């Protein structure tokens, strides 16, 4: 427990409602924030933020995406994607070209520099994944992956 001089005692992560007694949605949010913080630390020396890594990963996997596609895939706001894409383009990691039919839509692709940057990021992301999986069996990992995917697709299911 963390005791602030002028306020109530706040449980540390893993304690009370921040632990196994907490709501699953809160625990997912807490875990996501902790994971993002780890990623920020591991990528800081190469100047890549978690949203930039996410955009690089999705553009590398699905070349030709638009900003709107990226916003949906990365679960980021369109404004955030605009800032991230502009920065990556300025840094030479991505390029944008007009869509063949819809000239206002700009298709995003990695440059060679972007591919190299993504290749530099991947081992760091794998390190984080290994930390997350420490002590779990392959079967546990598959259960967790299926559970997380099920949560992600629940939003689009008919009620």
Backbone as a printed PyTorch tensor [residue, N CA C, xyz], in Angstrom:
tensor([[[  0.8290,  -1.1860,   0.0000],
         [  0.0000,   0.0000,   0.0000],
         [  0.8710,   1.2460,   0.0000]],

        [[  0.3990,   2.2400,  -0.7130],
         [  1.0870,   3.5200,  -0.7870],
         [  0.2940,   4.5060,   0.0560]],

        [[  0.9470,   5.1150,   1.0370],
         [  0.2690,   6.0550,   1.9120],
         [  0.7430,   7.4570,   1.5730]],

        [[ -0.1560,   8.2450,   1.0550],
         [  0.1610,   9.6420,   0.7590],
         [ -0.1490,  10.4570,   2.0140]],

        [[  0.7310,  11.3880,   2.3280],
         [  0.6200,  12.1610,   3.5620],
         [ -0.7480,  12.8110,   3.7390]],

        [[ -1.2970,  13.3450,   2.6820],
         [ -2.5200,  14.1170,   2.8380],
         [ -3.7710,  13.3810,   2.3640]],

        [[ -3.6460,  12.1200,   1.9960],
         [ -4.8130,  11.4520,   1.4400],
         [ -4.9170,  10.0060,   1.8680]],

        [[ -5.8230,   9.3080,   1.2280],
         [ -6.0590,   7.9170,   1.5930],
         [ -4.9040,   7.0170,   1.1520]],

        [[ -4.8740,   5.8410,   1.7130],
         [ -3.9050,   4.8320,   1.3210],
         [ -4.3400,   4.2400,  -0.0140]],

        [[ -3.4220,   4.1950,  -0.9560],
         [ -3.7110,   3.6980,  -2.2990],
         [ -3.0000,   2.3600,  -2.4760]],

        [[ -3.7420,   1.3360,  -2.9240],
         [ -3.0840,   0.0420,  -3.1150],
         [ -2.0870,   0.0860,  -4.2710]],

        [[ -0.9950,  -0.6270,  -4.1090],
         [ -0.0090,  -0.7670,  -5.1770],
         [ -0.5690,  -1.7200,  -6.2280]],

        [[ -0.0270,  -1.7020,  -7.4430],
         [ -0.4770,  -2.6850,  -8.4310],
         [ -0.3820,  -4.0970,  -7.8430]],

        [[ -1.4200,  -4.8760,  -8.0670],
         [ -1.4620,  -6.2430,  -7.5450],
         [ -2.1520,  -6.3650,  -6.2030]],

        [[ -2.5040,  -5.2320,  -5.5850],
         [ -3.1590,  -5.2510,  -4.2810],
         [ -4.6010,  -4.7530,  -4.3950]],

        [[ -5.4600,  -5.2570,  -3.5410],
         [ -6.8460,  -4.7970,  -3.4690],
         [ -7.5290,  -4.8270,  -4.8150]],

        [[ -8.2290,  -3.7510,  -5.1510],
         [ -8.9220,  -3.6620,  -6.4350],
         [ -7.9600,  -3.5490,  -7.6160]],

        [[ -6.6770,  -3.3500,  -7.3100],
         [ -5.6510,  -3.3210,  -8.3580],
         [ -5.0380,  -4.7060,  -8.5270]],

        [[ -5.5890,  -5.6880,  -7.8140],
         [ -5.1190,  -7.0610,  -7.8850],
         [ -6.2330,  -7.9870,  -8.3300]],

        [[ -6.1860,  -9.2060,  -7.8940],
         [ -7.1310, -10.2240,  -8.3550],
         [ -8.5770,  -9.9270,  -7.9720]],

        [[ -8.7900,  -9.0030,  -7.0440],
         [-10.1540,  -8.6180,  -6.6690],
         [-10.7460,  -7.5670,  -7.6030]],

        [[ -9.9210,  -7.0050,  -8.4610],
         [-10.3610,  -5.9050,  -9.3240],
         [-11.2240,  -6.3590, -10.4850]],

        [[-11.9320,  -5.4120, -11.0630],
         [-12.7200,  -5.6720, -12.2620],
         [-11.7730,  -6.0260, -13.4100]],

        [[-12.1650,  -6.9800, -14.2200],
         [-11.3130,  -7.4150, -15.3220],
         [-10.9640,  -6.2650, -16.2640]],

        [[-11.9460,  -5.4280, -16.5760],
         [-11.6780,  -4.3040, -17.4710],
         [-10.6110,  -3.3810, -16.9130]],

        [[-10.6790,  -3.1070, -15.6080],
         [ -9.6610,  -2.2690, -14.9820],
         [ -8.3020,  -2.9680, -15.0360]],

        [[ -8.2890,  -4.2650, -14.7340],
         [ -7.0250,  -5.0050, -14.7430],
         [ -6.4010,  -5.0180, -16.1360]],

        [[ -7.2430,  -5.1280, -17.1830],
         [ -6.7280,  -5.0520, -18.5560],
         [ -6.1160,  -3.6770, -18.8260]],

        [[ -6.7900,  -2.6370, -18.3700],
         [ -6.2860,  -1.2720, -18.5550],
         [ -4.9750,  -1.0850, -17.8060]],

        [[ -4.9140,  -1.5570, -16.5700],
         [ -3.6990,  -1.4520, -15.7620],
         [ -2.5490,  -2.2170, -16.4190]],

        [[ -2.8430,  -3.4250, -16.9090],
         [ -1.8170,  -4.2300, -17.5700],
         [ -1.3450,  -3.5540, -18.8560]],

        [[ -2.2770,  -2.9740, -19.6040],
         [ -1.9260,  -2.2840, -20.8380],
         [ -1.0190,  -1.0900, -20.5500]],

        [[ -1.3280,  -0.3390, -19.5180],
         [ -0.5030,   0.8200, -19.1550],
         [  0.8990,   0.3770, -18.7340]],

        [[  0.9830,  -0.7010, -17.9740],
         [  2.2880,  -1.2040, -17.5410],
         [  3.0910,  -1.7020, -18.7470]],

        [[  2.4130,  -2.3670, -19.6700],
         [  3.0810,  -2.8620, -20.8670],
         [  3.5800,  -1.7020, -21.7250]],

        [[  2.7560,  -0.6730, -21.8550],
         [  3.1610,   0.5020, -22.6360],
         [  4.3870,   1.1600, -22.0010]],

        [[  4.4060,   1.2370, -20.6830],
         [  5.5460,   1.8400, -19.9990],
         [  6.8230,   1.0320, -20.2560]],

        [[  6.7190,  -0.3010, -20.2000],
         [  7.8850,  -1.1480, -20.4960],
         [  8.3620,  -0.9080, -21.9240]],

        [[  7.4040,  -0.8100, -22.8560],
         [  7.7760,  -0.5910, -24.2500],
         [  8.4350,   0.7730, -24.4260]],

        [[  7.9180,   1.7950, -23.7630],
         [  8.5320,   3.1270, -23.8410],
         [  9.9850,   3.0690, -23.3960]],

        [[ 10.2410,   2.3730, -22.3000],
         [ 11.6090,   2.2560, -21.7900],
         [ 12.5130,   1.5090, -22.7640]],

        [[ 12.0280,   0.3880, -23.2980],
         [ 12.8700,  -0.4260, -24.1690],
         [ 13.1120,   0.1960, -25.5450]],

        [[ 12.2470,   1.0710, -25.9870],
         [ 12.3850,   1.6710, -27.3160],
         [ 12.9340,   3.0990, -27.2670]],

        [[ 13.0830,   3.6490, -26.0710],
         [ 13.4450,   5.0720, -25.9610],
         [ 14.7980,   5.3840, -26.5900]],

        [[ 15.7650,   4.4820, -26.4850],
         [ 17.0930,   4.7910, -27.0140],
         [ 17.1350,   4.8390, -28.5380]],

        [[ 16.1240,   4.2740, -29.2060],
         [ 16.0690,   4.3710, -30.6640],
         [ 14.9910,   5.3710, -31.1010]],

        [[ 14.3770,   6.0490, -30.1310],
         [ 13.4440,   7.1230, -30.4250],
         [ 12.1090,   6.6930, -30.9980]],

        [[ 11.6640,   5.4830, -30.6590],
         [ 10.3850,   4.9800, -31.1580],
         [  9.4040,   4.8870, -29.9930]],

        [[  8.2250,   5.4740, -30.1910],
         [  7.1720,   5.4040, -29.1790],
         [  6.2990,   4.1780, -29.4500]],

        [[  5.5370,   3.7240, -28.4490],
         [  4.6340,   2.5910, -28.7010],
         [  3.6670,   2.8240, -29.8690]],

        [[  3.0450,   4.0070, -30.0060],
         [  2.1940,   4.2020, -31.1830],
         [  2.9730,   4.1300, -32.5010]],

        [[  4.1980,   4.6440, -32.5170],
         [  5.0110,   4.5520, -33.7290],
         [  5.3290,   3.0950, -34.0520]],

        [[  5.6800,   2.3140, -33.0420],
         [  5.9550,   0.8940, -33.2650],
         [  4.7200,   0.1950, -33.8050]],

        [[  3.5780,   0.5100, -33.2440],
         [  2.3290,  -0.0890, -33.6970],
         [  2.0450,   0.2600, -35.1580]],

        [[  2.2220,   1.5260, -35.5220],
         [  2.0000,   1.9460, -36.9090],
         [  3.0080,   1.2730, -37.8420]],

        [[  4.2750,   1.2520, -37.4570],
         [  5.2860,   0.5770, -38.2830],
         [  4.9410,  -0.8940, -38.4800]],

        [[  4.4990,  -1.5490, -37.4070],
         [  4.1470,  -2.9660, -37.4840],
         [  2.9850,  -3.1980, -38.4400]],

        [[  1.9400,  -2.4070, -38.3240],
         [  0.7590,  -2.6030, -39.1680],
         [  1.0400,  -2.2420, -40.6250]],

        [[  1.7970,  -1.1810, -40.8560],
         [  2.1400,  -0.8160, -42.2340],
         [  3.0560,  -1.8850, -42.8390]],

        [[  3.9630,  -2.4220, -42.0220],
         [  4.8240,  -3.5040, -42.5110],
         [  4.0320,  -4.7520, -42.8540]],

        [[  3.0200,  -5.0460, -42.0600],
         [  2.2000,  -6.2440, -42.2920],
         [  1.1880,  -6.0410, -43.4120]],

        [[  0.6710,  -4.8100, -43.5380],
         [ -0.3930,  -4.5150, -44.5030],
         [ -0.0490,  -3.2480, -45.2820]],

        [[  0.9140,  -3.3260, -46.2070],
         [  1.3080,  -2.1280, -46.9550],
         [  0.1330,  -1.5420, -47.7310]],

        [[  0.1400,  -0.2300, -47.8400],
         [ -0.8920,   0.4570, -48.6030],
         [ -2.0680,   0.9160, -47.7750]],

        [[ -1.9440,   0.8570, -46.4730],
         [ -3.0180,   1.3200, -45.5990],
         [ -3.1700,   2.8370, -45.6920]],

        [[ -4.3690,   3.2940, -45.4020],
         [ -4.6250,   4.7360, -45.2870],
         [ -4.5480,   5.1150, -43.8080]],

        [[ -4.5560,   6.4140, -43.5260],
         [ -4.5940,   6.8660, -42.1290],
         [ -5.8200,   6.3200, -41.4100]],

        [[ -6.9670,   6.3170, -42.0770],
         [ -8.1980,   5.8110, -41.4540],
         [ -8.0650,   4.3140, -41.1400]],

        [[ -7.4840,   3.5520, -42.0700],
         [ -7.2500,   2.1260, -41.8210],
         [ -6.3670,   1.9400, -40.5910]],

        [[ -5.3000,   2.7290, -40.5330],
         [ -4.3690,   2.6230, -39.4040],
         [ -5.0450,   2.9600, -38.0790]],

        [[ -5.8610,   3.9880, -38.0700],
         [ -6.5570,   4.3710, -36.8380],
         [ -7.3970,   3.1950, -36.3340]],

        [[ -8.1190,   2.5400, -37.2240],
         [ -8.9390,   1.3890, -36.8160],
         [ -8.0720,   0.2210, -36.3550]],

        [[ -7.0500,  -0.1220, -37.1360],
         [ -6.1970,  -1.2630, -36.8020],
         [ -5.4270,  -1.0670, -35.4970]],

        [[ -4.9730,   0.1410, -35.2740],
         [ -4.1270,   0.4270, -34.1090],
         [ -4.9160,   0.8780, -32.8870]],

        [[ -6.2400,   1.0240, -33.0380],
         [ -7.0840,   1.5170, -31.9470],
         [ -6.5690,   2.8580, -31.4250]],

        [[ -6.2100,   3.7200, -32.3690],
         [ -5.7500,   5.0730, -32.0560],
         [ -6.7160,   6.0650, -32.6820]],

        [[ -6.7250,   7.2710, -32.1660],
         [ -7.5800,   8.2900, -32.7680],
         [ -6.9900,   8.7020, -34.1170]],

        [[ -7.8390,   9.1680, -35.0330],
         [ -7.3160,   9.6660, -36.3070],
         [ -6.2900,  10.7800, -36.1140]],

        [[ -6.5010,  11.6280, -35.1080],
         [ -5.5580,  12.7140, -34.8460],
         [ -4.1880,  12.1680, -34.4430]],

        [[ -4.1860,  11.1490, -33.5730],
         [ -2.9230,  10.5420, -33.1500],
         [ -2.2120,   9.9170, -34.3360]],

        [[ -2.9640,   9.1960, -35.1700],
         [ -2.3630,   8.5650, -36.3440],
         [ -1.7750,   9.6240, -37.2690]],

        [[ -2.4780,  10.7410, -37.4590],
         [ -1.9430,  11.8150, -38.3010],
         [ -0.5940,  12.2960, -37.7900]],

        [[ -0.4870,  12.4960, -36.4840],
         [  0.7700,  12.9680, -35.8900],
         [  1.8610,  11.9050, -36.0450]],

        [[  1.5330,  10.6630, -35.7520],
         [  2.5150,   9.5710, -35.8370],
         [  3.0030,   9.3960, -37.2780]],

        [[  2.0730,   9.3680, -38.2130],
         [  2.4320,   9.1810, -39.6210],
         [  3.2830,  10.3540, -40.1150]],

        [[  2.9010,  11.5630, -39.7610],
         [  3.6790,  12.7330, -40.1800],
         [  5.1090,  12.6510, -39.6500]],

        [[  5.2530,  12.2450, -38.3980],
         [  6.5920,  12.1380, -37.7950],
         [  7.4140,  11.0400, -38.4670]],

        [[  6.7930,   9.8750, -38.7040],
         [  7.5090,   8.7770, -39.3500],
         [  7.8920,   9.1320, -40.7840]],

        [[  7.0260,   9.8810, -41.4500],
         [  7.3530,  10.3210, -42.8160],
         [  8.5070,  11.3240, -42.7750]],

        [[  8.4500,  12.2400, -41.8310],
         [  9.5220,  13.2330, -41.6650],
         [ 10.8610,  12.5440, -41.3800]],

        [[ 10.8180,  11.4560, -40.6210],
         [ 12.0320,  10.7020, -40.2770],
         [ 12.4790,   9.7590, -41.3890]],

        [[ 11.6870,   9.6630, -42.4630],
         [ 12.0640,   8.8170, -43.5890],
         [ 11.7120,   7.3490, -43.4310]],

        [[ 10.8820,   7.0150, -42.4370],
         [ 10.5370,   5.6210, -42.1820],
         [  9.3650,   5.1300, -43.0330]],

        [[  8.5220,   6.0620, -43.4630],
         [  7.3830,   5.6880, -44.3070],
         [  7.2780,   6.6760, -45.4600]],

        [[  6.5260,   6.2550, -46.4430],
         [  6.2160,   7.1280, -47.5700],
         [  4.7260,   7.0240, -47.8400]],

        [[  4.1710,   8.1040, -48.3620],
         [  2.7480,   8.1110, -48.7130],
         [  2.6230,   8.4200, -50.1990]],

        [[  1.7450,   7.6630, -50.8450],
         [  1.4860,   7.8990, -52.2590],
         [ -0.0220,   7.9350, -52.4720]],

        [[ -0.4620,   8.6550, -53.4870],
         [ -1.9020,   8.7330, -53.7440],
         [ -2.4790,   7.3750, -54.1440]],

        [[ -3.7030,   7.1120, -53.7200],
         [ -4.4460,   5.9130, -54.1030],
         [ -4.7070,   5.9920, -55.6050]],

        [[ -4.7080,   4.8640, -56.2810],
         [ -4.8780,   4.8340, -57.7350],
         [ -6.2370,   5.3870, -58.1680]],

        [[ -7.2770,   5.1600, -57.3880],
         [ -8.6290,   5.5890, -57.7560],
         [ -9.0510,   6.8250, -56.9680]],

        [[ -8.8950,   6.7790, -55.6660],
         [ -9.3230,   7.8640, -54.7810],
         [ -8.1060,   8.7280, -54.4590]],

        [[ -7.8650,   9.7150, -55.2620],
         [ -6.6300,  10.5080, -55.1860],
         [ -6.4340,  11.2010, -53.8370]],

        [[ -7.5120,  11.4520, -53.1040],
         [ -7.3650,  12.1240, -51.8040],
         [ -6.8330,  11.1750, -50.7360]],

        [[ -7.0200,   9.8770, -50.9320],
         [ -6.5200,   8.8850, -49.9750],
         [ -5.0450,   8.6440, -50.2540]],

        [[ -4.2480,   8.6820, -49.1940],
         [ -2.8060,   8.4520, -49.3190],
         [ -2.4830,   7.0790, -48.7520]],

        [[ -1.8470,   6.2510, -49.5550],
         [ -1.4840,   4.9020, -49.1620],
         [ -0.0960,   4.9330, -48.5130]],

        [[  0.0340,   4.2760, -47.3820],
         [  1.2590,   4.3590, -46.5900],
         [  2.0480,   3.0620, -46.7160]],

        [[  3.3470,   3.2070, -46.9240],
         [  4.2440,   2.0560, -47.0240],
         [  5.5350,   2.3540, -46.2860]],

        [[  6.2090,   1.3010, -45.8420],
         [  7.5110,   1.4590, -45.2080],
         [  8.5710,   1.7340, -46.2680]],

        [[  9.5220,   2.5530, -45.9250],
         [ 10.7140,   2.7320, -46.7490],
         [ 11.7400,   1.6950, -46.2880]],

        [[ 12.8570,   1.6340, -46.9650],
         [ 13.9360,   0.7360, -46.4950],
         [ 14.3730,   1.1360, -45.0900]],

        [[ 14.4220,   2.4350, -44.8670],
         [ 14.7760,   2.9290, -43.5270],
         [ 13.7320,   2.4970, -42.4970]],

        [[ 12.4570,   2.5300, -42.8700],
         [ 11.3840,   2.0900, -41.9880],
         [ 11.4580,   0.6010, -41.7070]],

        [[ 11.7880,  -0.1810, -42.7300],
         [ 11.9560,  -1.6230, -42.5380],
         [ 13.0990,  -1.9060, -41.5660]],

        [[ 14.1980,  -1.1550, -41.7100],
         [ 15.3420,  -1.3290, -40.8040],
         [ 14.9680,  -0.9320, -39.3780]],

        [[ 14.2110,   0.1600, -39.2370],
         [ 13.7880,   0.6010, -37.9070],
         [ 12.8700,  -0.4360, -37.2720]],

        [[ 11.9280,  -0.9580, -38.0430],
         [ 11.0360,  -1.9950, -37.5300],
         [ 11.8230,  -3.2420, -37.1410]],

        [[ 12.8150,  -3.6070, -37.9320],
         [ 13.6590,  -4.7620, -37.6040],
         [ 14.4130,  -4.5300, -36.2950]],

        [[ 14.7800,  -3.2920, -36.0220],
         [ 15.4600,  -2.9550, -34.7640],
         [ 14.4890,  -3.0170, -33.5780]],

        [[ 13.2270,  -2.7030, -33.8310],
         [ 12.2100,  -2.7090, -32.7760],
         [ 11.7610,  -4.1270, -32.4000]],

        [[ 11.6950,  -5.0050, -33.3660],
         [ 11.1020,  -6.3310, -33.1370],
         [ 11.7490,  -7.1300, -32.0020]],

        [[ 13.0730,  -7.1990, -31.9150],
         [ 13.6540,  -7.9580, -30.7950],
         [ 13.2780,  -7.3790, -29.4310]],

        [[ 13.1260,  -6.0740, -29.3650],
         [ 12.7240,  -5.4220, -28.1200],
         [ 11.2940,  -5.8160, -27.7620]],

        [[ 10.4210,  -5.8340, -28.7700],
         [  9.0340,  -6.2450, -28.5370],
         [  8.9760,  -7.7200, -28.1230]],

        [[  9.8310,  -8.5390, -28.7360],
         [  9.8740,  -9.9610, -28.3460],
         [ 10.3470, -10.1240, -26.9010]],

        [[ 11.2660,  -9.2660, -26.4760],
         [ 11.7270,  -9.2970, -25.0850],
         [ 10.5580,  -9.0420, -24.1400]],

        [[  9.7390,  -8.0580, -24.4820],
         [  8.5690,  -7.7450, -23.6560],
         [  7.6070,  -8.9330, -23.6550]],

        [[  7.3700,  -9.5110, -24.8270],
         [  6.4920, -10.6900, -24.8970],
         [  7.0210, -11.8170, -24.0120]],

        [[  8.3210, -12.0300, -24.0450],
         [  8.9030, -13.0990, -23.2170],
         [  8.7260, -12.8040, -21.7330]],

        [[  8.8530, -11.5350, -21.3480],
         [  8.6110, -11.1570, -19.9490],
         [  7.1580, -11.4550, -19.5700]],

        [[  6.2360, -11.1260, -20.4780],
         [  4.8170, -11.3670, -20.2150],
         [  4.5110, -12.8550, -20.0860]],

        [[  5.2290, -13.6660, -20.8320],
         [  4.9610, -15.1060, -20.8590],
         [  5.7660, -15.8940, -19.8310]],

        [[  6.6480, -15.2180, -19.1220],
         [  7.4990, -15.9100, -18.1510],
         [  6.6550, -16.7400, -17.1750]],

        [[  6.9990, -18.0010, -17.0520],
         [  6.3160, -18.8860, -16.1090],
         [  5.0370, -19.5110, -16.6510]],

        [[  4.6660, -19.1730, -17.8790],
         [  3.4490, -19.7320, -18.4640],
         [  3.8100, -20.8400, -19.4530]],

        [[  2.9520, -21.8260, -19.5520],
         [  3.1530, -22.8870, -20.5380],
         [  2.6640, -22.4080, -21.9010]],

        [[  3.0060, -23.1500, -22.9520],
         [  2.5020, -22.8250, -24.2890],
         [  0.9820, -22.9080, -24.3130]],

        [[  0.4320, -23.8450, -23.5760],
         [ -1.0270, -23.9730, -23.5020],
         [ -1.6320, -22.7320, -22.8240]],

        [[ -1.0100, -22.2790, -21.7270],
         [ -1.4790, -21.0540, -21.0650],
         [ -1.4430, -19.8800, -22.0360]],

        [[ -0.3450, -19.7760, -22.7970],
         [ -0.2140, -18.6850, -23.7640],
         [ -1.3530, -18.7230, -24.7800]],

        [[ -1.6600, -19.8860, -25.2890],
         [ -2.7360, -19.9950, -26.2860],
         [ -4.0890, -19.6230, -25.6890]],

        [[ -4.3300, -20.0310, -24.4360],
         [ -5.5840, -19.6620, -23.7690],
         [ -5.6770, -18.1440, -23.6350]],

        [[ -4.6000, -17.5230, -23.2200],
         [ -4.5780, -16.0700, -23.0470],
         [ -4.7780, -15.3750, -24.3820]],

        [[ -4.0820, -15.8410, -25.4260],
         [ -4.2280, -15.2330, -26.7500],
         [ -5.6700, -15.3510, -27.2500]],

        [[ -6.2810, -16.5340, -27.0950],
         [ -7.6710, -16.7140, -27.5260],
         [ -8.6000, -15.8020, -26.7300]],

        [[ -8.3550, -15.6930, -25.4270],
         [ -9.1900, -14.8550, -24.5700],
         [ -9.0990, -13.3920, -24.9800]],

        [[ -7.8780, -12.9100, -25.2090],
         [ -7.7030, -11.5160, -25.6070],
         [ -8.3470, -11.2350, -26.9630]],

        [[ -8.2070, -12.1540, -27.9010],
         [ -8.8460, -11.9820, -29.2140],
         [-10.3600, -11.9860, -29.0570]],

        [[-10.8750, -12.8840, -28.2350],
         [-12.3270, -12.9410, -28.0200],
         [-12.8310, -11.6140, -27.4560]],

        [[-12.0940, -11.0370, -26.5270],
         [-12.4730,  -9.7360, -25.9680],
         [-12.4700,  -8.6750, -27.0660]],

        [[-11.4530,  -8.7060, -27.9100],
         [-11.3350,  -7.7010, -28.9720],
         [-12.4730,  -7.7980, -29.9820]],

        [[-12.9150,  -8.9930, -30.2910],
         [-13.9780,  -9.1400, -31.3050],
         [-15.3690,  -9.0160, -30.7060]],

        [[-15.5030,  -9.0800, -29.3960],
         [-16.8170,  -8.9710, -28.7510],
         [-17.5120,  -7.6610, -29.0960]],

        [[-16.7670,  -6.6130, -29.2720],
         [-17.3440,  -5.2970, -29.5430],
         [-18.1170,  -5.2910, -30.8630]],

        [[-17.6880,  -6.1130, -31.8130],
         [-18.3520,  -6.1420, -33.1090],
         [-19.4440,  -7.1800, -33.2260]],

        [[-19.6430,  -8.0000, -32.1870],
         [-20.6520,  -9.0500, -32.2250],
         [-22.0490,  -8.4710, -32.0700]],

        [[-22.9990,  -9.1490, -32.6740],
         [-24.4130,  -8.7780, -32.5020],
         [-24.7970,  -9.0290, -31.0450]],

        [[-25.5960,  -8.1640, -30.5030],
         [-26.0530,  -8.3090, -29.1100],
         [-27.2600,  -9.2010, -29.0390]]])
